[in-house]
Amino acid sequence: MTELTPMMKQYLTIKKQHPDEILFFRLGDFYEMFFDDAEVASKALEITLTSRDSGSGKKTPMCGVPYHAAESYIARLIDKGFRVAICEQVEDPRTAKGIVKREVTRIITPGTVTESSMLDETRYNFLIGIVKDDLGYGLAVAEVSTGYFAMTEITGPMALTKLIDEISRLKPVECILPDELKENRDLQGKLFKFRGLAINHFNWKSFSYSTSYRGLIEHFGTSSLEGFGCEGLTLGIRAAGGILGFLKETQKNTLLHINKVMPYTTDCYMLLDNATRRNLELTQTIRDGQKRGSLLWVIDHTVTAMGARLLKLWLEQPLLDIAAISERLDAVEELANNTIKRSDLRKLLDRVYDLERLAGRIAYGSANARDLIALKCSLEVLPQLCYLLQDSYSPGLVVIQETIDCMDDVVGIIRDSIHEEPPFSLRDGNIIKTGFNPEVDNLRTASRDGKQWITSLEAQEKERTGIKSLKVGFNKVFGYYIEITRSNLAMVPDEYIRKQTLANAERYITPQLKEYENLIMGAEDRLTQLEYNMFCEIRETVNREVARIQKCASLIAILDVYQSNAEAAIRNNYSKPVVKDSDVLAIKEGRHPVVERMLAEEPFIPNDTYLDGSGYRLDIITGPNMAGKSTYMRQVALICLMAQTGLFVPAENAKIGIIDRIFTRVGASDDLATGQSTFMVEMNEVANILNNATSKSLVILDEIGRGTSTFDGLSIAWAVAEYILDTGKVGAKTLFATHYHELTELAEIFPGVQNHNIAVREKGEDIIFLRKIIPGGADRSYGIQVARLAGLPSEVLTRAKEILATLETTEDLAKGQREAAAGRKKHVRENERLQLSIFEEPGNTNPVLEEIKKVDILNLTPIDALNLLYRLHLKLREE
C-alpha cells in the first residue's frame, strides 16, 4: 500500500469493504474498475481491458464505462448474476483539498433495481426473504421500485411445499436468507431450481426477532406493529425485518416510499401449485416461456404499466371471498355494458405514466425533471377520470371515484416550477421556469444579455477594424476570443491582446470581452447550480406526498384491470359467471380461451360440464389422442380460475361453486437434477393431489399410470380414482382422462361417477375428430388412425394392425385381470394362460405347431383326432 498512489490506496480501501461486488469507482466522467474487477467486467461487458500505473511499478488492469451510459452496463452485469457497488465522488473536485472523497452510495442487486431502463414494466421485480423455525417458514416480499412490502407465515404439514408454491407464484429475482440457512439442503435445493433466482445470505442478527421488530417500528415511526395487523407474526416479522435491514445496508437510503407492511395469508386465495401454474399456462407457455399463447396474453388489454402488473398478480391469486369476487365482476359488467365510458376510460388511462415506479424514483432521489413532468401529466388526468366515473353504480367503481385524490397541490407545484420539456440531465440547466424564482430570472437574463453582446461584438469589430474575416469564437480552454487571419494582422487594433498563435491565424482577447465572459460564465455556473438545488427542493417537497401518489397509483391500477377485463369480455364474447358457495360446477357451452383465440381456420367447438359433490363427482373421459380431452379439461379449470379472479368467462353461462384449489396432473418429464424418472415425477404430483385436495377442490388428471407397465398403471389409476371418490378421504370434483377403458366400469360400481368420451367419425381407415363431449365411454383408442395422421410409414401401420388383431384375442384374459385389480372375483381359465406368443423369433419353431401343420385333416378319423389331441396336450404340459 505504501507504494501505491493515493487514488489507488483509496480504491483498495473501499474495495476491501465490498469484496463480493464489482466496484464502479467514479473518476471524472467515467466509472473505472481495477484489478480482478476489471478482468471480470471486461469479459462480461465485452469492453477493452487496459492498464495504468498504480504507483507500485506494475501495470494495474483497468476498464471503464462512461457515467452517462452506466445503466446499460450495470443491467448487463446484473443479468449475468453480478452485484454492483456504485462509488461516487461525494465532494466537488474543484474545492477538494487533496484526493476527492469517495463513498459507496448504493449496492445494486437483482432485487434492488429501480432504474426504468433495467426493469420490465409489466412485471414486479420481487425480492424475498425467508426464515425458518420448528413451526414453519416466514416469508417477506419487497418491490423496491414501487414500495410494495408484505409478509406471511407458512406453517403446518407440507409447509416447505406450500412455501415453494408461493415462491413459484411470486417469481422473485432475488432471495435473501439468514446465514443459519446456508446448510439447509432441502430449502436450498428447491430454491436452486428457480431459473434466474439470485440467492444471497445476510447477517443472521438482522433476522432475529428483536432486531427485526425494532428495525420495523423505527422505520415506520410507530410504537408497535398493531396498526399494520401483523403484531404477533413472529416468523413474518423476522423475515420482514431482515429484508428491511438488507435494503438499508445496500441502498444507503431512507426508503420512505416503503411506508407500510401488509400481512397476508395464502388461505385467502385459491392455491395453485407450481405444476398447476405450469400446466394451465397462466402467464407463459410451457414450450418457450413466452406470454403469447398464455391466458394472460388473451385477456390483457391494460393500458398502464401498473394495471399490467396487477392483472398478472390477480390472475395468479384467484379469490375465495364471494363478496370480493362479486365486486370485481359487477365493475367489469358495468364497463362491458357501456362502450362509450369504457372507450373514454382507455383513452384517459393511456395518458398515465407508471406512477408506482415514478414514486419510487422520487423517494430514492433519482427522479429527474422529466420524471416530475411525467408525474404532473399523469395527475392532470385524475379530475377527468373522476368526472367520467361520477355516474357509476357498481361498488368497485364507486369506491374508486369517491376515494381518488386528484392532488391539485402536487400538480400546481410542478406546473409552476418545472419547464414542460426539460433536459434529461439535471446539470444541463433550463429546468426552472421563468417567473418562478427572481434569482434564477436575474442570472438567466445576465447570461442571455452577455451572449447577445458577444454575438453583436463580431459585427461591430468587423465594421470598426475593416477586417471582413474577423470572427468571435469560444473554447473551454481559452474561453471567448477574437480570431484574425495572418493576412489581416497589420489591421489589428493596439488594444487587442494576443492570446494564442495558430498556423494561419492569431487569437486575441480584450478586457471588455473578458469582462463579459466572466459575467456569462459566472452567471451560467451559478444558474446551473441554483437550478439543481431548487429542483432537489421541489423533488423533496413532492417526496413528502409519495404515500398519496402510491394510493392513487393503486386505484388507477385497479381501474385499468376492470376496463381490461371488460374489454376482453366484449372482444371475446365472454359472459358473467355466477359464483356461489356451493358444490355445483355447471358450465354451458364452455370454450378454451387460448385455443379459441389461436384457431384461425375453424370454429371452436364448445362443450358443457356438470360436476357436484354428490352424484357427479368423478367424470371419466375417454377417446383417442388429439381428440381434445386435455383441451376440454384445461378449459374447465381455466373457466373456474377466471371466474374467481373476477373475469368474465368463455361460456354461454357458468355457475361456479367456490373452489379452494385446482390440481392438474398433465404430462411429465424426467427430472434429471434430482434423478427422478418420468413415472416418479408423475407419482409425486399424484401424491401431492391425494394428500392436499379437499371436497372443494377441482382435480384434473390426464393419463396417470402411463409411465409403468400396463397392469401396474391400470391398477394405480383405478386405486387413485377410488381414493378421490371417497368423500371421507378426498371427494373432490374430478375430470379423469384415460386410455384405460376399463376405468369406465367404475360408473357401474360406484355412485358419483359418470362416463364421457370425445366423439369421432370413422371414414374408411381415417377418423374425423368432432371435438364434442358425449355421454358414455369410448370402446377404442384409435391409436393407429392417429399414428397415420402423424405420418408413420405405411409398413409400420400395417404391422401394427396385425399385432393389434392378435392382441385383441387376449381380451378375456385382460378382462379377468382387470376385475382382479378391482377386487372383483373372476375365475381365470387355465387355457387362457397358454395363449401362443405372436413375437416368435425367426428360425425358432414350436413342436406343437409343426405337428399340427403335418396333419392331413381331410383323412383324419375321429379316433385319430382324439389321440392327436391327447399327444399335443402332453407335449404342452411337458413344456
PDB file of C-alpha atoms in Angstrom, residues 320 580-585 611-618 644 656-663 689-699 723-734:
ATOM      1  CA  LEU A 320     -62.130 -17.260  -2.237  1.00  0.00           C
ATOM      2  CA  LYS A 580     -71.641 -19.145  -5.129  1.00  0.00           C
ATOM      3  CA  ASP A 581     -70.675 -21.080  -2.040  1.00  0.00           C
ATOM      4  CA  SER A 582     -71.859 -24.448  -3.340  1.00  0.00           C
ATOM      5  CA  ASP A 583     -70.519 -27.725  -4.706  1.00  0.00           C
ATOM      6  CA  VAL A 584     -72.069 -27.278  -8.149  1.00  0.00           C
ATOM      7  CA  LEU A 585     -69.929 -26.601 -11.197  1.00  0.00           C
ATOM      8  CA  LEU A 611     -69.915 -31.693 -11.589  1.00  0.00           C
ATOM      9  CA  ASP A 612     -71.057 -31.584  -7.986  1.00  0.00           C
ATOM     10  CA  GLY A 613     -70.172 -33.021  -4.619  1.00  0.00           C
ATOM     11  CA  SER A 614     -72.589 -35.931  -4.665  1.00  0.00           C
ATOM     12  CA  GLY A 615     -73.959 -37.630  -7.788  1.00  0.00           C
ATOM     13  CA  TYR A 616     -71.368 -36.345 -10.262  1.00  0.00           C
ATOM     14  CA  ARG A 617     -68.011 -36.091  -8.530  1.00  0.00           C
ATOM     15  CA  LEU A 618     -65.830 -38.007 -10.981  1.00  0.00           C
ATOM     16  CA  GLN A 644     -62.767 -16.471  -9.121  1.00  0.00           C
ATOM     17  CA  ILE A 656     -69.180 -21.837 -10.225  1.00  0.00           C
ATOM     18  CA  GLY A 657     -69.146 -23.182  -6.696  1.00  0.00           C
ATOM     19  CA  ILE A 658     -66.138 -21.799  -4.818  1.00  0.00           C
ATOM     20  CA  ILE A 659     -63.051 -23.923  -5.459  1.00  0.00           C
ATOM     21  CA  ASP A 660     -60.246 -23.814  -2.887  1.00  0.00           C
ATOM     22  CA  ARG A 661     -57.557 -25.418  -5.050  1.00  0.00           C
ATOM     23  CA  ILE A 662     -57.016 -26.551  -8.604  1.00  0.00           C
ATOM     24  CA  PHE A 663     -54.732 -29.533  -9.114  1.00  0.00           C
ATOM     25  CA  ILE A 689     -53.044 -34.183  -5.011  1.00  0.00           C
ATOM     26  CA  LEU A 690     -54.190 -37.077  -2.811  1.00  0.00           C
ATOM     27  CA  ASN A 691     -52.585 -35.545   0.290  1.00  0.00           C
ATOM     28  CA  ASN A 692     -53.880 -31.992  -0.171  1.00  0.00           C
ATOM     29  CA  ALA A 693     -57.098 -31.995  -2.216  1.00  0.00           C
ATOM     30  CA  THR A 694     -60.394 -31.423  -0.436  1.00  0.00           C
ATOM     31  CA  SER A 695     -64.054 -31.764  -1.356  1.00  0.00           C
ATOM     32  CA  LYS A 696     -63.869 -28.112  -2.503  1.00  0.00           C
ATOM     33  CA  SER A 697     -61.000 -28.774  -4.908  1.00  0.00           C
ATOM     34  CA  LEU A 698     -61.012 -29.324  -8.658  1.00  0.00           C
ATOM     35  CA  VAL A 699     -58.706 -32.110  -9.841  1.00  0.00           C
ATOM     36  CA  TYR A 723     -59.480 -42.786  -3.314  1.00  0.00           C
ATOM     37  CA  ILE A 724     -60.624 -39.494  -4.803  1.00  0.00           C
ATOM     38  CA  LEU A 725     -64.213 -40.728  -4.948  1.00  0.00           C
ATOM     39  CA  ASP A 726     -64.206 -41.459  -1.219  1.00  0.00           C
ATOM     40  CA  THR A 727     -65.761 -38.391   0.434  1.00  0.00           C
ATOM     41  CA  GLY A 728     -64.137 -39.393   3.711  1.00  0.00           C
ATOM     42  CA  LYS A 729     -60.692 -39.012   2.095  1.00  0.00           C
ATOM     43  CA  VAL A 730     -60.951 -36.526  -0.774  1.00  0.00           C
ATOM     44  CA  GLY A 731     -64.302 -36.272  -2.551  1.00  0.00           C
ATOM     45  CA  ALA A 732     -63.023 -33.624  -4.976  1.00  0.00           C
ATOM     46  CA  LYS A 733     -64.699 -32.741  -8.253  1.00  0.00           C
ATOM     47  CA  THR A 734     -62.504 -34.575 -10.754  1.00  0.00           C
TER      48      THR A 734
END
